[in-house]
Amino acid sequence: MNELLDGLWQASLWLAVGVVLLAVTRPLLVRLGGAGLAYRSWWLLPLLLGTLLIPLPQVALLQHVPTLPLKVVPGAVEGLPASSLQWPLLLLLVWTLGTGVCLLRDLRAQRRFERGMGALQARADGSWQASGDPGLPALVGLWRPRIVVGPDFDQQFTAQEQALILQHEHSHRRNGDHWANGVLLLMRAVFWFHPLLPWAARRFLRDQELACDARTIAPQPALRGLYASTLLKAQLVHPVAPAVCHWRSRPVLKERIAMLKQSKRKALPWVSGQVLVVGLCLGVGAVAWASQGGTMAAGPTVAVMDREIRVDKMPPPSYPKSAFEQSQAGVVVLRVDVDAQGAVSDVRVVSATNPGVFEAVSIAAARSWTYRPALKNGKPVAGAVRIPITFAMEESDDVTETAR
């Protein structure tokens, strides 16, 4: 549970770094490579989150196993504030509830949009004509995306305008923009609490439309004026759905028209633009991946002493009720394996003086503790710690460990 919350916290921080970096570099990317290059730069965010899921390479287990003794008496457990142990569970419940609510909201919006289209009828041009118009034309769906036009599509647009609109939606489908919107839907649900994500989602969808406009008009620059007038003709206020690529996007209308009015300028070659974006994504992703290891050595010439595994929070296990009633005492010796990220990989009972009484509560407690990984030459490594847990009825009791 703590590991999941820590992962969410780390991912949120790097998500904020990525959003700020994209906001700062976007004007430069637009100037160098146009709307398409700016849109492709948004791959940075899912790449950042993906790199955090890749574990750092494990180093051989340290030979020395330190010992951290712990003594448990009934009074020590009773004196613990119970509420302090509930915060991780409460935070996890709040996050799960928020994620479920966001997913349900977006799926209901998608379902409402699709119901608003009514019955669909296939057209000769490969698109589908709806009997209702909740915000069409649009590319609708993820698994089987379909280009759907409104019931008055033929009456509202000329044949040439219809061709431009359909080319625009086909470009969305060929470029996989509907899948990008699906990824955005999941990110908005998982990181519903993130303050920068709403702005990033709006900017991403705007860049998506600008890039699609640029791809559509690039082979036929003489139709820029007709394309702009078609945009103006279609702009109406309609509800939107999360898994739909809308032709009608009123909030970005002025920006789309301005992009079309720009004279065709010399931009970076396609390969150079790809290298720039890939380099940006890989560079920041590598830094995020390496950050999982915690504190690193400042350089190869800096001598860093090895550090043993540390236990940050070590609340004692509960004294078993049956053992307390029978005045039983004992010692359980655990070996806890901790990976390079500080997560528990295994807990084993090395010995127990009163078998079958204290092992279960000892293992459960050890798995709930938080650890700092060992350091070897300044780098976090996998290791192990030996923890003898003494269960005694009184603080002054001395329970002899007989099993090794």
mmCIF file of C-alpha atoms in Angstrom:
data_model
loop_
_atom_site.group_PDB
_atom_site.id
_atom_site.type_symbol
_atom_site.label_atom_id
_atom_site.label_comp_id
_atom_site.label_asym_id
_atom_site.label_seq_id
_atom_site.Cartn_x
_atom_site.Cartn_y
_atom_site.Cartn_z
ATOM 1 C CA MET A 1 0.000 0.000 0.000
ATOM 2 C CA ASN A 2 2.768 2.443 0.941
ATOM 3 C CA GLU A 3 4.662 1.407 -2.185
ATOM 4 C CA LEU A 4 1.663 2.256 -4.376
ATOM 5 C CA LEU A 5 1.224 5.666 -2.757
ATOM 6 C CA ASP A 6 4.924 6.417 -3.075
ATOM 7 C CA GLY A 7 4.787 5.438 -6.745
ATOM 8 C CA LEU A 8 1.819 7.745 -7.347
ATOM 9 C CA TRP A 9 3.607 10.591 -5.604
ATOM 10 C CA GLN A 10 6.774 10.109 -7.647
ATOM 11 C CA ALA A 11 4.797 9.804 -10.888
ATOM 12 C CA SER A 12 2.869 12.988 -10.056
ATOM 13 C CA LEU A 13 6.078 14.931 -9.506
ATOM 14 C CA TRP A 14 7.564 13.800 -12.813
ATOM 15 C CA LEU A 15 4.260 14.463 -14.566
ATOM 16 C CA ALA A 16 4.440 18.045 -13.305
ATOM 17 C CA VAL A 17 8.047 18.327 -14.533
ATOM 18 C CA GLY A 18 7.013 17.039 -17.960
ATOM 19 C CA VAL A 19 4.051 19.414 -18.280
ATOM 20 C CA VAL A 20 6.137 22.438 -17.294
ATOM 21 C CA LEU A 21 8.897 21.417 -19.706
ATOM 22 C CA LEU A 22 6.427 21.042 -22.588
ATOM 23 C CA ALA A 23 4.825 24.390 -21.792
ATOM 24 C CA VAL A 24 8.228 26.103 -21.877
ATOM 25 C CA THR A 25 9.509 24.400 -25.030
ATOM 26 C CA ARG A 26 6.269 24.434 -27.058
ATOM 27 C CA PRO A 27 6.816 27.880 -28.683
ATOM 28 C CA LEU A 28 10.278 26.768 -29.820
ATOM 29 C CA LEU A 29 8.943 23.461 -31.176
ATOM 30 C CA VAL A 30 6.162 25.237 -33.088
ATOM 31 C CA ARG A 31 8.635 27.692 -34.579
ATOM 32 C CA LEU A 32 11.059 24.936 -35.586
ATOM 33 C CA GLY A 33 8.720 22.208 -36.772
ATOM 34 C CA GLY A 34 5.167 23.493 -36.760
ATOM 35 C CA ALA A 35 2.067 22.093 -35.061
ATOM 36 C CA GLY A 36 2.949 18.488 -35.867
ATOM 37 C CA LEU A 37 6.230 18.612 -33.954
ATOM 38 C CA ALA A 38 4.551 20.222 -30.939
ATOM 39 C CA TYR A 39 1.871 17.507 -30.952
ATOM 40 C CA ARG A 40 4.428 14.684 -31.096
ATOM 41 C CA SER A 41 6.268 16.155 -28.109
ATOM 42 C CA TRP A 42 3.347 15.100 -25.881
ATOM 43 C CA TRP A 43 4.726 11.560 -26.037
ATOM 44 C CA LEU A 44 7.017 12.781 -23.257
ATOM 45 C CA LEU A 45 4.329 12.352 -20.583
ATOM 46 C CA PRO A 46 3.417 8.662 -21.102
ATOM 47 C CA LEU A 47 7.105 7.914 -21.659
ATOM 48 C CA LEU A 48 7.962 9.476 -18.309
ATOM 49 C CA LEU A 49 5.318 7.388 -16.549
ATOM 50 C CA GLY A 50 6.489 4.276 -18.371
ATOM 51 C CA THR A 51 10.127 4.710 -17.345
ATOM 52 C CA LEU A 52 9.109 4.823 -13.686
ATOM 53 C CA LEU A 53 7.746 1.282 -14.076
ATOM 54 C CA ILE A 54 11.104 -0.057 -15.281
ATOM 55 C CA PRO A 55 13.121 -1.311 -12.289
ATOM 56 C CA LEU A 56 16.732 -0.344 -11.883
ATOM 57 C CA PRO A 57 19.214 -3.181 -12.449
ATOM 58 C CA GLN A 58 19.706 -5.244 -9.336
ATOM 59 C CA VAL A 59 23.166 -5.565 -7.795
ATOM 60 C CA ALA A 60 24.317 -8.745 -6.088
ATOM 61 C CA LEU A 61 23.011 -9.168 -2.547
ATOM 62 C CA LEU A 62 25.249 -7.776 0.156
ATOM 63 C CA GLN A 63 27.064 -10.507 2.055
ATOM 64 C CA HIS A 64 26.787 -8.862 5.459
ATOM 65 C CA VAL A 65 23.303 -9.032 6.978
ATOM 66 C CA PRO A 66 22.812 -6.436 9.738
ATOM 67 C CA THR A 67 20.655 -7.146 12.772
ATOM 68 C CA LEU A 68 17.904 -4.841 14.043
ATOM 69 C CA PRO A 69 16.436 -6.209 17.287
ATOM 70 C CA LEU A 70 12.896 -5.347 18.341
ATOM 71 C CA LYS A 71 11.069 -6.075 21.570
ATOM 72 C CA VAL A 72 7.279 -6.303 21.824
ATOM 73 C CA VAL A 73 5.248 -6.179 25.029
ATOM 74 C CA PRO A 74 1.435 -5.943 25.290
ATOM 75 C CA GLY A 75 1.588 -2.457 26.756
ATOM 76 C CA ALA A 76 3.678 -1.110 23.880
ATOM 77 C CA VAL A 77 1.061 -2.142 21.358
ATOM 78 C CA GLU A 78 -1.813 -0.738 23.368
ATOM 79 C CA GLY A 79 -0.099 2.642 23.586
ATOM 80 C CA LEU A 80 0.142 3.116 19.797
ATOM 81 C CA PRO A 81 -2.270 5.679 18.314
ATOM 82 C CA ALA A 82 -4.482 3.585 16.047
ATOM 83 C CA SER A 83 -5.318 6.485 13.747
ATOM 84 C CA SER A 84 -1.663 6.922 12.697
ATOM 85 C CA LEU A 85 -1.730 3.554 10.955
ATOM 86 C CA GLN A 86 -4.860 4.347 8.952
ATOM 87 C CA TRP A 87 -3.626 7.259 6.857
ATOM 88 C CA PRO A 88 -2.174 5.182 3.991
ATOM 89 C CA LEU A 89 -5.381 3.165 3.769
ATOM 90 C CA LEU A 90 -7.508 6.329 3.843
ATOM 91 C CA LEU A 91 -5.439 7.986 1.105
ATOM 92 C CA LEU A 92 -5.624 4.842 -1.018
ATOM 93 C CA LEU A 93 -9.414 4.725 -0.634
ATOM 94 C CA VAL A 94 -9.740 8.409 -1.603
ATOM 95 C CA TRP A 95 -7.552 7.887 -4.688
ATOM 96 C CA THR A 96 -9.477 4.769 -5.712
ATOM 97 C CA LEU A 97 -12.805 6.553 -5.275
ATOM 98 C CA GLY A 98 -11.621 9.556 -7.300
ATOM 99 C CA THR A 99 -10.317 7.330 -10.093
ATOM 100 C CA GLY A 100 -13.609 5.420 -10.242
ATOM 101 C CA VAL A 101 -15.668 8.613 -10.312
ATOM 102 C CA CYS A 102 -13.565 10.117 -13.130
ATOM 103 C CA LEU A 103 -13.748 6.945 -15.207
ATOM 104 C CA LEU A 104 -17.489 6.689 -14.696
ATOM 105 C CA ARG A 105 -17.976 10.355 -15.634
ATOM 106 C CA ASP A 106 -16.001 10.061 -18.873
ATOM 107 C CA LEU A 107 -17.580 6.758 -19.884
ATOM 108 C CA ARG A 108 -21.053 8.184 -19.279
ATOM 109 C CA ALA A 109 -20.172 11.224 -21.412
ATOM 110 C CA GLN A 110 -18.991 8.909 -24.177
ATOM 111 C CA ARG A 111 -22.119 6.793 -23.919
ATOM 112 C CA ARG A 112 -24.341 9.880 -23.936
ATOM 113 C CA PHE A 113 -22.617 11.152 -27.070
ATOM 114 C CA GLU A 114 -23.021 7.831 -28.896
ATOM 115 C CA ARG A 115 -26.673 7.598 -27.924
ATOM 116 C CA GLY A 116 -27.198 11.126 -29.233
ATOM 117 C CA MET A 117 -26.078 10.024 -32.685
ATOM 118 C CA GLY A 118 -29.074 7.687 -32.978
ATOM 119 C CA ALA A 119 -29.187 5.114 -35.764
ATOM 120 C CA LEU A 120 -26.202 4.989 -38.131
ATOM 121 C CA GLN A 121 -26.351 4.342 -41.854
ATOM 122 C CA ALA A 122 -23.353 3.501 -44.052
ATOM 123 C CA ARG A 123 -22.475 6.000 -46.789
ATOM 124 C CA ALA A 124 -20.818 5.400 -50.144
ATOM 125 C CA ASP A 125 -17.717 7.413 -49.132
ATOM 126 C CA GLY A 126 -16.925 5.012 -46.257
ATOM 127 C CA SER A 127 -18.316 7.200 -43.495
ATOM 128 C CA TRP A 128 -21.510 6.746 -41.462
ATOM 129 C CA GLN A 129 -24.476 9.080 -41.298
ATOM 130 C CA ALA A 130 -26.198 9.576 -37.953
ATOM 131 C CA SER A 131 -29.840 10.401 -37.400
ATOM 132 C CA GLY A 132 -28.912 12.802 -34.575
ATOM 133 C CA ASP A 133 -26.181 15.424 -34.215
ATOM 134 C CA PRO A 134 -24.538 15.597 -30.749
ATOM 135 C CA GLY A 135 -21.405 17.203 -32.249
ATOM 136 C CA LEU A 136 -20.615 15.813 -35.690
ATOM 137 C CA PRO A 137 -18.641 15.237 -37.921
ATOM 138 C CA ALA A 138 -16.270 13.237 -35.721
ATOM 139 C CA LEU A 139 -14.139 10.112 -35.466
ATOM 140 C CA VAL A 140 -15.946 8.018 -32.867
ATOM 141 C CA GLY A 141 -14.709 4.987 -30.953
ATOM 142 C CA LEU A 142 -11.469 3.278 -29.961
ATOM 143 C CA TRP A 143 -11.532 -0.368 -31.065
ATOM 144 C CA ARG A 144 -13.515 0.209 -34.257
ATOM 145 C CA PRO A 145 -13.293 3.952 -34.969
ATOM 146 C CA ARG A 146 -15.840 5.230 -37.457
ATOM 147 C CA ILE A 147 -16.157 8.570 -39.199
ATOM 148 C CA VAL A 148 -19.683 9.753 -38.437
ATOM 149 C CA VAL A 149 -21.350 12.775 -40.046
ATOM 150 C CA GLY A 150 -24.541 14.568 -39.113
ATOM 151 C CA PRO A 151 -27.959 14.143 -40.740
ATOM 152 C CA ASP A 152 -27.655 17.412 -42.703
ATOM 153 C CA PHE A 153 -24.047 16.884 -43.790
ATOM 154 C CA ASP A 154 -24.879 16.836 -47.513
ATOM 155 C CA GLN A 155 -27.061 19.950 -47.274
ATOM 156 C CA GLN A 156 -24.683 21.968 -45.070
ATOM 157 C CA PHE A 157 -21.433 21.428 -46.983
ATOM 158 C CA THR A 158 -20.493 21.399 -50.644
ATOM 159 C CA ALA A 159 -18.850 18.339 -52.171
ATOM 160 C CA GLN A 160 -15.396 19.927 -51.901
ATOM 161 C CA GLU A 161 -15.975 20.908 -48.263
ATOM 162 C CA GLN A 162 -17.198 17.398 -47.474
ATOM 163 C CA ALA A 163 -14.013 15.972 -48.977
ATOM 164 C CA LEU A 164 -11.855 18.227 -46.761
ATOM 165 C CA ILE A 165 -13.762 17.229 -43.623
ATOM 166 C CA LEU A 166 -13.496 13.532 -44.407
ATOM 167 C CA GLN A 167 -9.774 13.901 -45.159
ATOM 168 C CA HIS A 168 -9.352 15.545 -41.765
ATOM 169 C CA GLU A 169 -11.085 12.679 -39.943
ATOM 170 C CA HIS A 170 -9.216 10.046 -41.969
ATOM 171 C CA SER A 171 -5.997 11.750 -40.914
ATOM 172 C CA HIS A 172 -7.053 11.419 -37.263
ATOM 173 C CA ARG A 173 -7.613 7.694 -37.749
ATOM 174 C CA ARG A 174 -4.390 7.031 -39.656
ATOM 175 C CA ASN A 175 -2.373 8.910 -37.040
ATOM 176 C CA GLY A 176 -3.959 6.969 -34.146
ATOM 177 C CA ASP A 177 -5.324 10.088 -32.460
ATOM 178 C CA HIS A 178 -8.275 8.125 -31.081
ATOM 179 C CA TRP A 179 -5.836 5.895 -29.171
ATOM 180 C CA ALA A 180 -4.060 8.970 -27.849
ATOM 181 C CA ASN A 181 -7.405 10.201 -26.527
ATOM 182 C CA GLY A 182 -7.933 6.839 -24.830
ATOM 183 C CA VAL A 183 -4.561 7.162 -23.081
ATOM 184 C CA LEU A 184 -5.520 10.687 -22.029
ATOM 185 C CA LEU A 185 -8.771 9.342 -20.578
ATOM 186 C CA LEU A 186 -6.843 6.875 -18.387
ATOM 187 C CA MET A 187 -4.312 9.492 -17.279
ATOM 188 C CA ARG A 188 -7.061 11.906 -16.293
ATOM 189 C CA ALA A 189 -8.656 9.172 -14.191
ATOM 190 C CA VAL A 190 -5.467 7.965 -12.476
ATOM 191 C CA PHE A 191 -4.136 11.483 -11.825
ATOM 192 C CA TRP A 192 -7.476 13.176 -11.147
ATOM 193 C CA PHE A 193 -5.871 15.061 -8.260
ATOM 194 C CA HIS A 194 -3.059 16.585 -10.343
ATOM 195 C CA PRO A 195 -3.443 20.394 -10.618
ATOM 196 C CA LEU A 196 -1.613 20.691 -13.975
ATOM 197 C CA LEU A 197 -3.344 17.853 -15.811
ATOM 198 C CA PRO A 198 -6.539 19.771 -16.816
ATOM 199 C CA TRP A 199 -4.443 22.424 -18.564
ATOM 200 C CA ALA A 200 -2.260 19.771 -20.174
ATOM 201 C CA ALA A 201 -5.322 17.881 -21.462
ATOM 202 C CA ARG A 202 -6.792 21.025 -23.058
ATOM 203 C CA ARG A 203 -3.468 21.973 -24.640
ATOM 204 C CA PHE A 204 -2.935 18.413 -25.905
ATOM 205 C CA LEU A 205 -6.341 18.318 -27.630
ATOM 206 C CA ARG A 206 -5.687 21.712 -29.219
ATOM 207 C CA ASP A 207 -2.319 20.572 -30.532
ATOM 208 C CA GLN A 208 -3.985 17.428 -31.842
ATOM 209 C CA GLU A 209 -6.422 19.441 -33.954
ATOM 210 C CA LEU A 210 -3.752 21.860 -35.148
ATOM 211 C CA ALA A 211 -1.508 18.986 -36.202
ATOM 212 C CA CYS A 212 -4.382 17.272 -38.019
ATOM 213 C CA ASP A 213 -5.225 20.507 -39.855
ATOM 214 C CA ALA A 214 -1.583 20.833 -40.901
ATOM 215 C CA ARG A 215 -1.452 17.246 -42.173
ATOM 216 C CA THR A 216 -4.690 17.682 -44.106
ATOM 217 C CA ILE A 217 -3.815 20.939 -45.827
ATOM 218 C CA ALA A 218 -0.107 20.265 -46.462
ATOM 219 C CA PRO A 219 -0.626 18.415 -49.810
ATOM 220 C CA GLN A 220 -3.095 21.052 -51.038
ATOM 221 C CA PRO A 221 -2.030 24.521 -49.780
ATOM 222 C CA ALA A 222 -4.241 26.252 -52.355
ATOM 223 C CA LEU A 223 -7.298 25.109 -50.387
ATOM 224 C CA ARG A 224 -6.344 26.956 -47.191
ATOM 225 C CA GLY A 225 -9.055 29.559 -47.688
ATOM 226 C CA LEU A 226 -11.741 26.971 -48.368
ATOM 227 C CA TYR A 227 -10.581 24.953 -45.351
ATOM 228 C CA ALA A 228 -10.848 28.010 -43.098
ATOM 229 C CA SER A 229 -14.339 28.877 -44.363
ATOM 230 C CA THR A 230 -15.411 25.279 -43.788
ATOM 231 C CA LEU A 231 -14.221 25.521 -40.194
ATOM 232 C CA LEU A 232 -16.196 28.732 -39.700
ATOM 233 C CA LYS A 233 -19.320 27.222 -41.212
ATOM 234 C CA ALA A 234 -19.256 24.204 -38.889
ATOM 235 C CA GLN A 235 -18.510 25.875 -35.560
ATOM 236 C CA LEU A 236 -21.390 25.244 -33.154
ATOM 237 C CA VAL A 237 -21.506 24.614 -29.414
ATOM 238 C CA HIS A 238 -21.810 20.897 -28.741
ATOM 239 C CA PRO A 239 -20.995 18.634 -25.807
ATOM 240 C CA VAL A 240 -17.801 16.662 -26.218
ATOM 241 C CA ALA A 241 -16.897 13.069 -25.460
ATOM 242 C CA PRO A 242 -13.474 11.830 -24.266
ATOM 243 C CA ALA A 243 -12.927 9.187 -27.003
ATOM 244 C CA VAL A 244 -14.001 11.351 -29.959
ATOM 245 C CA CYS A 245 -11.911 13.411 -32.378
ATOM 246 C CA HIS A 246 -14.217 16.361 -33.068
ATOM 247 C CA TRP A 247 -14.190 18.425 -36.222
ATOM 248 C CA ARG A 248 -16.112 21.089 -34.337
ATOM 249 C CA SER A 249 -13.751 22.455 -31.701
ATOM 250 C CA ARG A 250 -14.835 25.998 -30.953
ATOM 251 C CA PRO A 251 -12.298 26.796 -28.191
ATOM 252 C CA VAL A 252 -9.411 26.405 -30.661
ATOM 253 C CA LEU A 253 -11.120 27.962 -33.690
ATOM 254 C CA LYS A 254 -9.098 31.215 -33.705
ATOM 255 C CA GLU A 255 -5.838 29.305 -33.327
ATOM 256 C CA ARG A 256 -6.722 26.940 -36.169
ATOM 257 C CA ILE A 257 -7.650 29.819 -38.496
ATOM 258 C CA ALA A 258 -4.436 31.663 -37.575
ATOM 259 C CA MET A 259 -2.372 28.595 -38.386
ATOM 260 C CA LEU A 260 -4.012 28.280 -41.796
ATOM 261 C CA LYS A 261 -3.349 31.954 -42.588
ATOM 262 C CA GLN A 262 0.369 31.621 -41.957
ATOM 263 C CA SER A 263 2.491 31.487 -45.062
ATOM 264 C CA LYS A 264 4.251 28.212 -45.571
ATOM 265 C CA ARG A 265 7.657 28.683 -43.961
ATOM 266 C CA LYS A 266 10.786 26.622 -43.996
ATOM 267 C CA ALA A 267 10.761 24.324 -40.992
ATOM 268 C CA LEU A 268 13.094 21.667 -39.721
ATOM 269 C CA PRO A 269 13.332 18.589 -41.955
ATOM 270 C CA TRP A 270 11.093 15.756 -40.796
ATOM 271 C CA VAL A 271 13.997 13.596 -39.610
ATOM 272 C CA SER A 272 15.589 16.460 -37.664
ATOM 273 C CA GLY A 273 12.284 17.175 -35.937
ATOM 274 C CA GLN A 274 11.912 13.540 -34.957
ATOM 275 C CA VAL A 275 15.444 13.476 -33.564
ATOM 276 C CA LEU A 276 14.710 16.601 -31.526
ATOM 277 C CA VAL A 277 11.526 15.173 -29.988
ATOM 278 C CA VAL A 278 12.988 11.711 -29.411
ATOM 279 C CA GLY A 279 16.056 13.228 -27.800
ATOM 280 C CA LEU A 280 13.912 15.344 -25.488
ATOM 281 C CA CYS A 281 11.751 12.366 -24.485
ATOM 282 C CA LEU A 282 14.643 9.947 -23.983
ATOM 283 C CA GLY A 283 16.737 12.458 -22.060
ATOM 284 C CA VAL A 284 14.050 13.377 -19.555
ATOM 285 C CA GLY A 285 12.877 9.759 -19.357
ATOM 286 C CA ALA A 286 16.400 8.594 -18.504
ATOM 287 C CA VAL A 287 16.644 11.150 -15.700
ATOM 288 C CA ALA A 288 13.267 10.025 -14.316
ATOM 289 C CA TRP A 289 14.307 6.359 -14.498
ATOM 290 C CA ALA A 290 17.609 6.999 -12.719
ATOM 291 C CA SER A 291 15.840 9.034 -10.014
ATOM 292 C CA GLN A 292 14.232 5.858 -8.644
ATOM 293 C CA GLY A 293 17.525 4.883 -7.068
ATOM 294 C CA GLY A 294 17.544 7.745 -4.591
ATOM 295 C CA THR A 295 20.846 9.399 -3.737
ATOM 296 C CA MET A 296 23.634 8.675 -6.206
ATOM 297 C CA ALA A 297 27.319 9.332 -5.997
ATOM 298 C CA ALA A 298 28.369 12.803 -7.109
ATOM 299 C CA GLY A 299 31.030 11.363 -9.419
ATOM 300 C CA PRO A 300 33.500 8.555 -9.897
ATOM 301 C CA THR A 301 36.156 10.327 -7.824
ATOM 302 C CA VAL A 302 33.899 10.736 -4.770
ATOM 303 C CA ALA A 303 34.341 8.031 -2.148
ATOM 304 C CA VAL A 304 31.016 7.048 -0.591
ATOM 305 C CA MET A 305 30.782 4.717 2.388
ATOM 306 C CA ASP A 306 28.426 1.738 2.216
ATOM 307 C CA ARG A 307 25.188 2.110 4.134
ATOM 308 C CA GLU A 308 23.209 -0.769 5.568
ATOM 309 C CA ILE A 309 19.473 -1.111 5.129
ATOM 310 C CA ARG A 310 17.505 1.295 7.300
ATOM 311 C CA VAL A 311 13.962 0.894 8.559
ATOM 312 C CA ASP A 312 12.149 4.233 8.518
ATOM 313 C CA LYS A 313 8.899 3.251 10.206
ATOM 314 C CA MET A 314 8.809 0.144 12.371
ATOM 315 C CA PRO A 315 5.570 -0.087 14.395
ATOM 316 C CA PRO A 316 5.730 -3.272 16.510
ATOM 317 C CA PRO A 317 3.472 -6.201 15.664
ATOM 318 C CA SER A 318 0.360 -6.867 17.688
ATOM 319 C CA TYR A 319 0.748 -9.238 20.594
ATOM 320 C CA PRO A 320 -1.436 -12.274 19.781
ATOM 321 C CA LYS A 321 -4.470 -12.400 22.031
ATOM 322 C CA SER A 322 -4.159 -16.120 22.667
ATOM 323 C CA ALA A 323 -0.481 -15.757 23.620
ATOM 324 C CA PHE A 324 -1.289 -12.883 25.965
ATOM 325 C CA GLU A 325 -4.072 -14.841 27.693
ATOM 326 C CA GLN A 326 -1.748 -17.819 28.190
ATOM 327 C CA SER A 327 1.216 -15.616 29.198
ATOM 328 C CA GLN A 328 3.318 -16.977 26.345
ATOM 329 C CA ALA A 329 6.572 -15.341 25.282
ATOM 330 C CA GLY A 330 9.029 -16.084 22.511
ATOM 331 C CA VAL A 331 11.495 -14.867 19.916
ATOM 332 C CA VAL A 332 10.982 -14.828 16.137
ATOM 333 C CA VAL A 333 14.003 -14.146 13.945
ATOM 334 C CA LEU A 334 13.123 -12.820 10.480
ATOM 335 C CA ARG A 335 15.210 -12.281 7.389
ATOM 336 C CA VAL A 336 13.765 -9.449 5.290
ATOM 337 C CA ASP A 337 15.012 -9.061 1.715
ATOM 338 C CA VAL A 338 14.805 -5.493 0.407
ATOM 339 C CA ASP A 339 15.340 -4.588 -3.252
ATOM 340 C CA ALA A 340 17.190 -1.567 -4.633
ATOM 341 C CA GLN A 341 14.001 0.515 -4.558
ATOM 342 C CA GLY A 342 13.455 -0.103 -0.828
ATOM 343 C CA ALA A 343 10.526 -2.492 -1.355
ATOM 344 C CA VAL A 344 10.234 -5.802 0.502
ATOM 345 C CA SER A 345 10.857 -8.712 -1.859
ATOM 346 C CA ASP A 346 10.686 -11.547 0.676
ATOM 347 C CA VAL A 347 10.221 -12.214 4.394
ATOM 348 C CA ARG A 348 11.361 -15.533 5.890
ATOM 349 C CA VAL A 349 11.310 -16.964 9.392
ATOM 350 C CA VAL A 350 14.843 -17.989 10.333
ATOM 351 C CA SER A 351 13.905 -19.337 13.758
ATOM 352 C CA ALA A 352 11.156 -19.254 16.367
ATOM 353 C CA THR A 353 11.339 -20.313 20.020
ATOM 354 C CA ASN A 354 7.588 -20.850 20.244
ATOM 355 C CA PRO A 355 6.603 -22.158 16.793
ATOM 356 C CA GLY A 356 3.152 -21.373 15.444
ATOM 357 C CA VAL A 357 2.409 -18.499 17.848
ATOM 358 C CA PHE A 358 4.207 -15.328 16.788
ATOM 359 C CA GLU A 359 5.340 -15.938 13.189
ATOM 360 C CA ALA A 360 2.224 -14.671 11.370
ATOM 361 C CA VAL A 361 2.041 -11.307 13.170
ATOM 362 C CA SER A 362 5.798 -10.861 12.796
ATOM 363 C CA ILE A 363 5.734 -11.414 9.020
ATOM 364 C CA ALA A 364 2.720 -9.103 8.584
ATOM 365 C CA ALA A 365 4.465 -6.352 10.546
ATOM 366 C CA ALA A 366 7.720 -6.720 8.594
ATOM 367 C CA ARG A 367 5.897 -6.371 5.272
ATOM 368 C CA SER A 368 4.232 -3.141 6.436
ATOM 369 C CA TRP A 369 7.461 -1.442 7.519
ATOM 370 C CA THR A 370 9.142 1.099 5.251
ATOM 371 C CA TYR A 371 12.810 0.688 4.355
ATOM 372 C CA ARG A 372 15.675 2.598 2.818
ATOM 373 C CA PRO A 373 17.822 0.405 0.574
ATOM 374 C CA ALA A 374 21.459 -0.279 1.287
ATOM 375 C CA LEU A 375 24.097 1.734 -0.566
ATOM 376 C CA LYS A 376 27.155 0.202 -2.189
ATOM 377 C CA ASN A 377 29.640 2.674 -3.672
ATOM 378 C CA GLY A 378 26.951 5.335 -3.538
ATOM 379 C CA LYS A 379 24.383 3.259 -5.455
ATOM 380 C CA PRO A 380 21.279 1.573 -4.000
ATOM 381 C CA VAL A 381 21.566 -2.195 -3.988
ATOM 382 C CA ALA A 382 19.452 -5.138 -2.933
ATOM 383 C CA GLY A 383 20.179 -6.432 0.535
ATOM 384 C CA ALA A 384 18.763 -8.154 3.576
ATOM 385 C CA VAL A 385 18.294 -7.407 7.253
ATOM 386 C CA ARG A 386 17.997 -9.832 10.182
ATOM 387 C CA ILE A 387 15.326 -8.794 12.678
ATOM 388 C CA PRO A 388 14.935 -10.682 15.974
ATOM 389 C CA ILE A 389 11.529 -9.821 17.459
ATOM 390 C CA THR A 390 11.173 -10.582 21.170
ATOM 391 C CA PHE A 391 7.661 -11.049 22.533
ATOM 392 C CA ALA A 392 7.707 -10.586 26.318
ATOM 393 C CA MET A 393 4.962 -10.089 28.865
ATOM 394 C CA GLU A 394 6.965 -7.416 30.703
ATOM 395 C CA GLU A 395 9.544 -4.917 29.516
ATOM 396 C CA SER A 396 12.160 -6.374 31.883
ATOM 397 C CA ASP A 397 11.610 -9.986 30.779
ATOM 398 C CA ASP A 398 14.543 -11.648 29.019
ATOM 399 C CA VAL A 399 13.470 -14.322 26.573
ATOM 400 C CA THR A 400 16.329 -16.573 25.498
ATOM 401 C CA GLU A 401 16.598 -17.347 21.780
ATOM 402 C CA THR A 402 17.099 -21.092 21.523
ATOM 403 C CA ALA A 403 16.564 -21.654 17.764
ATOM 404 C CA ARG A 404 19.113 -20.477 15.240
#
